[in-house]
PDB file of C-alpha atoms and ligand atoms in Angstrom:
ATOM      1  CA  UNK A1100      78.593 108.348  82.208  1.00 97.00           C
ATOM      2  CA  UNK A1101      82.006 106.748  82.483  1.00 98.00           C
ATOM      3  CA  UNK A1102      84.862 108.316  80.507  1.00 98.00           C
ATOM      4  CA  UNK A1103      87.810 106.196  79.414  1.00 98.00           C
ATOM      5  CA  UNK A1104      90.713 108.513  80.288  1.00 98.00           C
ATOM      6  CA  UNK A1105      93.500 105.917  79.876  1.00 98.00           C
ATOM      7  CA  UNK A1106      95.167 107.785  77.002  1.00 98.00           C
ATOM      8  CA  UNK A1107      94.530 111.233  78.466  1.00 98.00           C
ATOM      9  CA  UNK A1108      96.088 110.264  81.808  1.00 98.00           C
ATOM     10  CA  UNK A1109      99.125 108.762  80.011  1.00 98.00           C
ATOM     11  CA  UNK A1110      99.471 112.036  78.074  1.00 98.00           C
ATOM     12  CA  UNK A1111      99.115 114.086  81.279  1.00 98.00           C
ATOM     13  CA  UNK A1112     101.813 112.041  83.040  1.00 98.00           C
ATOM     14  CA  UNK A1113     104.142 112.315  80.002  1.00 97.00           C
ATOM     15  CA  UNK A1114     103.626 116.092  79.772  1.00 97.00           C
ATOM     16  CA  UNK A1115     104.358 116.492  83.474  1.00 97.00           C
ATOM     17  CA  UNK A1116     107.613 114.547  83.079  1.00 96.00           C
ATOM     18  CA  UNK A1117     108.536 116.912  80.227  1.00 96.00           C
ATOM     19  CA  UNK A1118     107.585 119.937  82.299  1.00 95.00           C
ATOM     20  CA  UNK A1119     109.821 118.819  85.177  1.00 94.00           C
ATOM     21  CA  UNK A1120     112.820 119.111  82.863  1.00 94.00           C
ATOM     22  CA  UNK A1121     111.751 122.413  81.314  1.00 93.00           C
ATOM     23  CA  UNK A1122     112.995 125.756  82.614  1.00 90.00           C
ATOM     24  CA  UNK A1123     109.759 127.507  81.607  1.00 90.00           C
ATOM     25  CA  UNK A1124     107.209 124.986  82.920  1.00 90.00           C
ATOM     26  CA  UNK A1125     109.078 123.292  85.806  1.00 91.00           C
ATOM     27  CA  UNK A1126     106.390 124.395  88.273  1.00 90.00           C
ATOM     28  CA  UNK A1127     103.414 123.652  86.032  1.00 95.00           C
ATOM     29  CA  UNK A1128     101.679 120.375  86.860  1.00 96.00           C
ATOM     30  CA  UNK A1129      98.988 119.605  84.306  1.00 97.00           C
ATOM     31  CA  UNK A1130      95.782 118.565  86.116  1.00 97.00           C
ATOM     32  CA  UNK A1131      92.819 116.482  85.047  1.00 98.00           C
ATOM     33  CA  UNK A1132      90.646 119.434  86.106  1.00 98.00           C
ATOM     34  CA  UNK A1133      92.172 121.626  83.368  1.00 98.00           C
ATOM     35  CA  UNK A1134      91.320 119.016  80.717  1.00 98.00           C
ATOM     36  CA  UNK A1135      87.796 118.776  82.146  1.00 98.00           C
ATOM     37  CA  UNK A1136      87.397 122.551  81.845  1.00 98.00           C
ATOM     38  CA  UNK A1137      88.643 122.534  78.241  1.00 98.00           C
ATOM     39  CA  UNK A1138      86.406 119.605  77.256  1.00 98.00           C
ATOM     40  CA  UNK A1139      83.404 121.211  78.982  1.00 98.00           C
ATOM     41  CA  UNK A1140      83.825 124.349  76.866  1.00 98.00           C
ATOM     42  CA  UNK A1141      83.634 122.210  73.724  1.00 98.00           C
ATOM     43  CA  UNK A1142      80.523 120.424  75.036  1.00 98.00           C
ATOM     44  CA  UNK A1143      78.890 123.779  75.927  1.00 98.00           C
ATOM     45  CA  UNK A1144      79.526 124.948  72.361  1.00 98.00           C
ATOM     46  CA  UNK A1145      77.867 121.829  70.961  1.00 98.00           C
ATOM     47  CA  UNK A1146      74.952 122.000  73.432  1.00 98.00           C
ATOM     48  CA  UNK A1147      74.275 125.747  73.951  1.00 98.00           C
ATOM     49  CA  UNK A1148      71.267 125.055  76.210  1.00 98.00           C
ATOM     50  CA  UNK A1149      73.829 124.148  78.890  1.00 98.00           C
ATOM     51  CA  UNK A1150      75.491 127.558  78.536  1.00 98.00           C
ATOM     52  CA  UNK A1151      72.512 129.493  79.829  1.00 98.00           C
ATOM     53  CA  UNK A1152      71.080 130.865  83.027  1.00 97.00           C
ATOM     54  CA  UNK A1153      67.504 130.744  84.211  1.00 96.00           C
ATOM     55  CA  UNK A1154      66.601 133.963  85.965  1.00 92.00           C
ATOM     56  CA  UNK A1155      63.425 134.073  88.022  1.00 90.00           C
ATOM     57  CA  UNK A1156      62.165 137.497  89.108  1.00 90.00           C
ATOM     58  CA  UNK A1157      58.685 138.221  90.497  1.00 92.00           C
ATOM     59  CA  UNK A1158      57.544 134.841  89.219  1.00 90.00           C
ATOM     60  CA  UNK A1159      58.741 135.666  85.672  1.00 93.00           C
ATOM     61  CA  UNK A1160      61.297 133.303  84.196  1.00 92.00           C
ATOM     62  CA  UNK A1161      63.802 134.360  81.568  1.00 96.00           C
ATOM     63  CA  UNK A1162      66.436 132.219  79.930  1.00 97.00           C
ATOM     64  CA  UNK A1163      69.704 133.966  79.084  1.00 97.00           C
ATOM     65  CA  UNK A1164      71.817 132.235  76.432  1.00 97.00           C
ATOM     66  CA  UNK A1165      75.494 133.060  76.959  1.00 98.00           C
ATOM     67  CA  UNK A1166      78.107 133.729  74.306  1.00 97.00           C
ATOM     68  CA  UNK A1167      81.087 133.424  76.658  1.00 98.00           C
ATOM     69  CA  UNK A1168      82.578 130.449  78.485  1.00 98.00           C
ATOM     70  CA  UNK A1169      83.322 131.006  82.167  1.00 98.00           C
ATOM     71  CA  UNK A1170      83.819 127.721  83.999  1.00 98.00           C
ATOM     72  CA  UNK A1171      83.583 127.502  87.783  1.00 98.00           C
ATOM     73  CA  UNK A1172      85.112 124.753  89.893  1.00 98.00           C
ATOM     74  CA  UNK A1173      84.245 123.783  93.445  1.00 98.00           C
ATOM     75  CA  UNK A1174      87.151 124.107  95.856  1.00 97.00           C
ATOM     76  CA  UNK A1175      87.228 122.486  99.261  1.00 95.00           C
ATOM     77  CA  UNK A1176      88.942 124.799 101.781  1.00 96.00           C
ATOM     78  CA  UNK A1177      89.465 124.863 105.565  1.00 94.00           C
ATOM     79  CA  UNK A1178      86.732 127.525 105.633  1.00 91.00           C
ATOM     80  CA  UNK A1179      84.273 125.499 103.559  1.00 95.00           C
ATOM     81  CA  UNK A1180      83.223 125.278  99.942  1.00 96.00           C
ATOM     82  CA  UNK A1181      83.985 128.120  97.531  1.00 97.00           C
ATOM     83  CA  UNK A1182      83.505 128.213  93.777  1.00 98.00           C
ATOM     84  CA  UNK A1183      86.069 130.295  91.844  1.00 98.00           C
ATOM     85  CA  UNK A1184      85.645 130.926  88.120  1.00 98.00           C
ATOM     86  CA  UNK A1185      88.070 130.529  85.206  1.00 98.00           C
ATOM     87  CA  UNK A1186      86.925 133.301  82.861  1.00 98.00           C
ATOM     88  CA  UNK A1187      86.873 132.935  79.057  1.00 98.00           C
ATOM     89  CA  UNK A1188      88.213 129.387  79.236  1.00 98.00           C
ATOM     90  CA  UNK A1189      87.586 129.003  75.481  1.00 98.00           C
ATOM     91  CA  UNK A1190      90.374 131.527  74.831  1.00 98.00           C
ATOM     92  CA  UNK A1191      92.938 129.803  77.061  1.00 98.00           C
ATOM     93  CA  UNK A1192      95.243 126.835  76.566  1.00 97.00           C
ATOM     94  CA  UNK A1193      95.172 123.879  78.955  1.00 97.00           C
ATOM     95  CA  UNK A1194      98.451 125.143  80.444  1.00 97.00           C
ATOM     96  CA  UNK A1195      96.994 128.624  81.013  1.00 97.00           C
ATOM     97  CA  UNK A1196      93.959 127.016  82.663  1.00 98.00           C
ATOM     98  CA  UNK A1197      96.272 124.937  84.894  1.00 98.00           C
ATOM     99  CA  UNK A1198      98.103 128.060  86.050  1.00 97.00           C
ATOM    100  CA  UNK A1199      94.927 130.107  86.565  1.00 98.00           C
ATOM    101  CA  UNK A1200      92.943 127.380  88.352  1.00 98.00           C
ATOM    102  CA  UNK A1201      95.990 126.682  90.540  1.00 97.00           C
ATOM    103  CA  UNK A1202      96.185 130.341  91.538  1.00 98.00           C
ATOM    104  CA  UNK A1203      92.439 130.471  92.215  1.00 98.00           C
ATOM    105  CA  UNK A1204      92.610 127.269  94.315  1.00 97.00           C
ATOM    106  CA  UNK A1205      95.506 128.746  96.321  1.00 97.00           C
ATOM    107  CA  UNK A1206      93.606 131.991  96.891  1.00 97.00           C
ATOM    108  CA  UNK A1207      90.573 129.907  97.904  1.00 97.00           C
ATOM    109  CA  UNK A1208      92.556 127.964 100.512  1.00 96.00           C
ATOM    110  CA  UNK A1209      94.045 131.229 101.860  1.00 96.00           C
ATOM    111  CA  UNK A1210      90.578 132.822 102.065  1.00 96.00           C
ATOM    112  CA  UNK A1211      91.661 135.526  99.613  1.00 97.00           C
ATOM    113  CA  UNK A1212      89.136 135.142  96.789  1.00 97.00           C
ATOM    114  CA  UNK A1213      87.323 138.364  95.929  1.00 96.00           C
ATOM    115  CA  UNK A1214      83.733 138.625  94.624  1.00 96.00           C
ATOM    116  CA  UNK A1215      85.062 139.018  91.039  1.00 97.00           C
ATOM    117  CA  UNK A1216      86.894 135.666  91.347  1.00 98.00           C
ATOM    118  CA  UNK A1217      83.635 133.906  92.192  1.00 97.00           C
ATOM    119  CA  UNK A1218      81.086 135.501  89.873  1.00 96.00           C
ATOM    120  CA  UNK A1219      79.949 135.217  86.275  1.00 97.00           C
ATOM    121  CA  UNK A1220      80.101 131.438  85.880  1.00 98.00           C
ATOM    122  CA  UNK A1221      78.274 129.652  83.042  1.00 98.00           C
ATOM    123  CA  UNK A1222      78.825 126.054  84.155  1.00 98.00           C
ATOM    124  CA  UNK A1223      80.399 124.411  87.209  1.00 98.00           C
ATOM    125  CA  UNK A1224      82.641 121.393  87.693  1.00 98.00           C
ATOM    126  CA  UNK A1225      82.874 119.709  91.065  1.00 98.00           C
ATOM    127  CA  UNK A1226      85.952 117.489  91.075  1.00 97.00           C
ATOM    128  CA  UNK A1227      86.192 115.064  93.979  1.00 97.00           C
ATOM    129  CA  UNK A1228      88.813 112.981  92.167  1.00 95.00           C
ATOM    130  CA  UNK A1229      91.514 113.736  94.715  1.00 94.00           C
ATOM    131  CA  UNK A1230      89.278 112.401  97.494  1.00 95.00           C
ATOM    132  CA  UNK A1231      87.537 109.332  96.031  1.00 96.00           C
ATOM    133  CA  UNK A1232      83.909 108.301  95.720  1.00 96.00           C
ATOM    134  CA  UNK A1233      82.196 106.627  92.797  1.00 95.00           C
ATOM    135  CA  UNK A1234      79.269 108.837  91.766  1.00 96.00           C
ATOM    136  CA  UNK A1235      77.330 111.638  93.463  1.00 97.00           C
ATOM    137  CA  UNK A1236      74.519 114.116  92.798  1.00 97.00           C
ATOM    138  CA  UNK A1237      75.994 117.620  92.531  1.00 97.00           C
ATOM    139  CA  UNK A1238      73.502 120.442  93.112  1.00 97.00           C
ATOM    140  CA  UNK A1239      73.075 122.978  90.304  1.00 97.00           C
ATOM    141  CA  UNK A1240      74.552 126.357  91.200  1.00 96.00           C
ATOM    142  CA  UNK A1241      71.572 128.531  90.158  1.00 95.00           C
ATOM    143  CA  UNK A1242      71.030 130.500  87.952  1.00 96.00           C
ATOM    144  CA  UNK A1243      73.302 128.087  86.028  1.00 98.00           C
ATOM    145  CA  UNK A1244      71.381 125.143  84.622  1.00 98.00           C
ATOM    146  CA  UNK A1245      73.866 122.260  84.926  1.00 98.00           C
ATOM    147  CA  UNK A1246      76.827 121.016  86.910  1.00 98.00           C
ATOM    148  CA  UNK A1247      79.317 118.226  86.292  1.00 98.00           C
ATOM    149  CA  UNK A1248      80.660 116.097  89.132  1.00 98.00           C
ATOM    150  CA  UNK A1249      83.625 113.769  88.786  1.00 98.00           C
ATOM    151  CA  UNK A1250      85.032 111.271  91.239  1.00 98.00           C
ATOM    152  CA  UNK A1251      88.239 109.302  91.413  1.00 98.00           C
ATOM    153  CA  UNK A1252      89.267 107.483  88.252  1.00 98.00           C
ATOM    154  CA  UNK A1253      89.871 103.755  88.718  1.00 97.00           C
ATOM    155  CA  UNK A1254      91.356 100.996  86.597  1.00 98.00           C
ATOM    156  CA  UNK A1255      88.581  98.660  85.415  1.00 98.00           C
ATOM    157  CA  UNK A1256      88.422  95.615  83.130  1.00 98.00           C
ATOM    158  CA  UNK A1257      86.686  96.705  79.905  1.00 98.00           C
ATOM    159  CA  UNK A1258      85.626  94.248  77.178  1.00 98.00           C
ATOM    160  CA  UNK A1259      87.179  95.307  73.851  1.00 95.00           C
ATOM    161  CA  UNK A1260      85.483  92.626  71.733  1.00 97.00           C
ATOM    162  CA  UNK A1261      88.241  90.045  72.239  1.00 97.00           C
ATOM    163  CA  UNK A1262      89.296  90.309  75.867  1.00 98.00           C
ATOM    164  CA  UNK A1263      89.014  92.345  79.031  1.00 98.00           C
ATOM    165  CA  UNK A1264      91.580  95.136  78.950  1.00 98.00           C
ATOM    166  CA  UNK A1265      92.545  97.364  81.899  1.00 98.00           C
ATOM    167  CA  UNK A1266      91.256 100.903  81.255  1.00 98.00           C
ATOM    168  CA  UNK A1267      91.296 103.974  83.484  1.00 98.00           C
ATOM    169  CA  UNK A1268      87.682 105.021  83.991  1.00 98.00           C
ATOM    170  CA  UNK A1269      86.511 108.428  85.234  1.00 98.00           C
ATOM    171  CA  UNK A1270      82.988 108.436  86.716  1.00 98.00           C
ATOM    172  CA  UNK A1271      81.032 111.535  85.699  1.00 98.00           C
ATOM    173  CA  UNK A1272      77.760 112.644  87.310  1.00 98.00           C
ATOM    174  CA  UNK A1273      75.788 115.355  85.554  1.00 98.00           C
ATOM    175  CA  UNK A1274      72.924 117.251  87.189  1.00 98.00           C
ATOM    176  CA  UNK A1275      70.742 119.483  85.030  1.00 98.00           C
ATOM    177  CA  UNK A1276      67.778 121.788  85.660  1.00 98.00           C
ATOM    178  CA  UNK A1277      64.847 119.974  84.055  1.00 97.00           C
ATOM    179  CA  UNK A1278      63.084 123.287  83.306  1.00 96.00           C
ATOM    180  CA  UNK A1279      65.738 123.868  80.625  1.00 97.00           C
ATOM    181  CA  UNK A1280      67.349 120.492  79.919  1.00 98.00           C
ATOM    182  CA  UNK A1281      65.609 117.174  79.391  1.00 97.00           C
ATOM    183  CA  UNK A1282      67.183 113.911  80.488  1.00 97.00           C
ATOM    184  CA  UNK A1283      67.863 112.814  76.913  1.00 98.00           C
ATOM    185  CA  UNK A1284      69.789 116.033  76.197  1.00 98.00           C
ATOM    186  CA  UNK A1285      71.682 115.747  79.489  1.00 98.00           C
ATOM    187  CA  UNK A1286      72.718 112.215  78.589  1.00 98.00           C
ATOM    188  CA  UNK A1287      73.812 113.315  75.089  1.00 98.00           C
ATOM    189  CA  UNK A1288      75.935 116.042  76.682  1.00 98.00           C
ATOM    190  CA  UNK A1289      77.578 113.619  79.105  1.00 98.00           C
ATOM    191  CA  UNK A1290      78.175 110.976  76.407  1.00 98.00           C
ATOM    192  CA  UNK A1291      79.800 113.645  74.199  1.00 98.00           C
ATOM    193  CA  UNK A1292      81.949 114.882  77.082  1.00 98.00           C
ATOM    194  CA  UNK A1293      83.141 111.322  77.692  1.00 98.00           C
ATOM    195  CA  UNK A1294      84.024 111.015  73.984  1.00 98.00           C
ATOM    196  CA  UNK A1295      86.095 114.199  74.193  1.00 98.00           C
ATOM    197  CA  UNK A1296      87.968 112.978  77.259  1.00 98.00           C
ATOM    198  CA  UNK A1297      88.580 109.574  75.646  1.00 98.00           C
ATOM    199  CA  UNK A1298      90.256 111.371  72.740  1.00 98.00           C
ATOM    200  CA  UNK A1299      91.109 115.012  73.436  1.00 97.00           C
ATOM    201  CA  UNK A1300      92.101 115.480  69.777  1.00 96.00           C
ATOM    202  CA  UNK A1301      88.354 115.986  69.230  1.00 96.00           C
ATOM    203  CA  UNK A1302      88.656 119.305  71.101  1.00 95.00           C
ATOM    204  CA  UNK A1303      90.748 120.595  68.182  1.00 92.00           C
ATOM    205  CA  UNK A1304      87.971 119.955  65.674  1.00 90.00           C
TER     206      UNK A1304
HETATM  207  N1  CAO B2059      90.902 110.614  89.577  1.00 90.72           N
HETATM  208  C1  CAO B2059      92.027 110.179  90.188  1.00 90.72           C
HETATM  209  N2  CAO B2059      92.917 111.003  90.753  1.00 90.72           N
HETATM  210  C2  CAO B2059      92.658 112.326  90.691  1.00 90.72           C
HETATM  211  C3  CAO B2059      91.523 112.860  90.054  1.00 90.72           C
HETATM  212  C4  CAO B2059      90.617 111.934  89.469  1.00 90.72           C
HETATM  213  N3  CAO B2059      89.495 112.338  88.867  1.00 90.72           N
HETATM  214  N4  CAO B2059      91.539 114.204  90.166  1.00 90.72           N
HETATM  215  C5  CAO B2059      92.658 114.508  90.833  1.00 90.72           C
HETATM  216  N5  CAO B2059      93.321 113.382  91.152  1.00 90.72           N
HETATM  217  C6  CAO B2059      94.597 113.302  91.869  1.00 90.72           C
HETATM  218  C7  CAO B2059      95.559 114.360  91.406  1.00 90.72           C
HETATM  219  O1  CAO B2059      96.271 113.952  90.252  1.00 90.72           O
HETATM  220  C8  CAO B2059      96.455 114.507  92.609  1.00 90.72           C
HETATM  221  O2  CAO B2059      97.374 113.435  92.619  1.00 90.72           O
HETATM  222  P1  CAO B2059      98.923 113.669  92.998  1.00 90.72           P
HETATM  223  O3  CAO B2059      98.915 114.282  94.355  1.00 90.72           O
HETATM  224  O4  CAO B2059      99.502 112.297  92.933  1.00 90.72           O
HETATM  225  O5  CAO B2059      99.453 114.581  91.951  1.00 90.72           O
HETATM  226  C9  CAO B2059      95.502 114.308  93.773  1.00 90.72           C
HETATM  227  O6  CAO B2059      94.390 113.578  93.250  1.00 90.72           O
HETATM  228  C10 CAO B2059      95.011 115.589  94.445  1.00 90.72           C
HETATM  229  O7  CAO B2059      94.355 116.376  93.483  1.00 90.72           O
HETATM  230  P2  CAO B2059      93.536 117.677  93.924  1.00 90.72           P
HETATM  231  O8  CAO B2059      92.111 117.321  94.037  1.00 90.72           O
HETATM  232  O9  CAO B2059      94.132 118.323  95.110  1.00 90.72           O
HETATM  233  O10 CAO B2059      93.831 118.668  92.714  1.00 90.72           O
HETATM  234  P3  CAO B2059      92.951 119.005  91.475  1.00 90.72           P
HETATM  235  O11 CAO B2059      93.716 120.006  90.695  1.00 90.72           O
HETATM  236  O12 CAO B2059      92.545 117.773  90.767  1.00 90.72           O
HETATM  237  O13 CAO B2059      91.640 119.706  92.078  1.00 90.72           O
HETATM  238  C11 CAO B2059      90.398 121.249  93.403  1.00 90.72           C
HETATM  239  C12 CAO B2059      91.682 120.995  92.612  1.00 90.72           C
HETATM  240  C13 CAO B2059      90.425 122.671  93.927  1.00 90.72           C
HETATM  241  C14 CAO B2059      89.195 121.061  92.481  1.00 90.72           C
HETATM  242  C15 CAO B2059      90.303 120.216  94.543  1.00 90.72           C
HETATM  243  O14 CAO B2059      91.432 120.329  95.392  1.00 90.72           O
HETATM  244  C16 CAO B2059      89.071 120.337  95.412  1.00 90.72           C
HETATM  245  O15 CAO B2059      88.951 121.212  96.263  1.00 90.72           O
HETATM  246  N6  CAO B2059      88.096 119.402  95.227  1.00 90.72           N
HETATM  247  C17 CAO B2059      86.906 119.326  96.060  1.00 90.72           C
HETATM  248  C18 CAO B2059      85.699 119.903  95.353  1.00 90.72           C
HETATM  249  C19 CAO B2059      84.468 119.782  96.225  1.00 90.72           C
HETATM  250  O16 CAO B2059      84.509 119.981  97.428  1.00 90.72           O
HETATM  251  N7  CAO B2059      83.313 119.440  95.612  1.00 90.72           N
HETATM  252  C20 CAO B2059      82.100 119.261  96.292  1.00 90.72           C
HETATM  253  C21 CAO B2059      81.275 120.477  96.097  1.00 90.72           C
HETATM  254  S1  CAO B2059      79.601 120.242  96.551  1.00 90.72           S
HETATM  255  O17 CAO B2059      79.637 120.247  98.153  1.00 90.72           O
END
């Protein structure tokens, strides 16, 4: 799915300008990743099948439905890929998520993440937006059942019924475990996530 993040990016830039002048938040740079985490929580609440884990032991499969919202994000480090987890993201503001994910990313780069920082995830986001790309196929981090990948947002001409207007478009690639999630449900999830990102006020509902 493609998400129109024109308004969200304008809001992010405006908030960062405000933060620069604020004594309290001068060092807080709001990231797209934090909005993605917040929107994902809302989508997991609407589609609880995505907030589950499929455990397979001795050939027996059991599906665990989760009542908490821990969101992992892939971090590229000099020592390779690591996946730290923002715990209870539903209970945190976007600013708190910015601070926490920033600290986790720093620890990841310094090779200082502990096992507790990297366990207990419900859903993972792999953000390659800082690097580029158009779309990719992220691999589900089992026993989770889905993963969201995003690439670099680009300005594209979008037909608004009268003319082509320049809109900032974020490409989103969702991979889901078909044993739990059918393609139709996966597409509904991704369409809903794009709606949230197009108008983050929906996250308040
Ligand atoms: N579209 C356009 N620009 C984007 C963007 C997007 N979707 N996401 C981030 N950017 C921009 C940022 O705004 C930032 O710009 P400025 O330097 O001008 O402020 C720049 O790209 C760098 O961002 P970043 O990627 O370093 O920071 P982040 O907070 O967005 O992401 C982290 C943090 C840890 C997710 C990221 O650094 C990272 O490691 N990504 C790689 C994940 C990965 O390896 N996935 C593959 C896993 S499977 O093998």
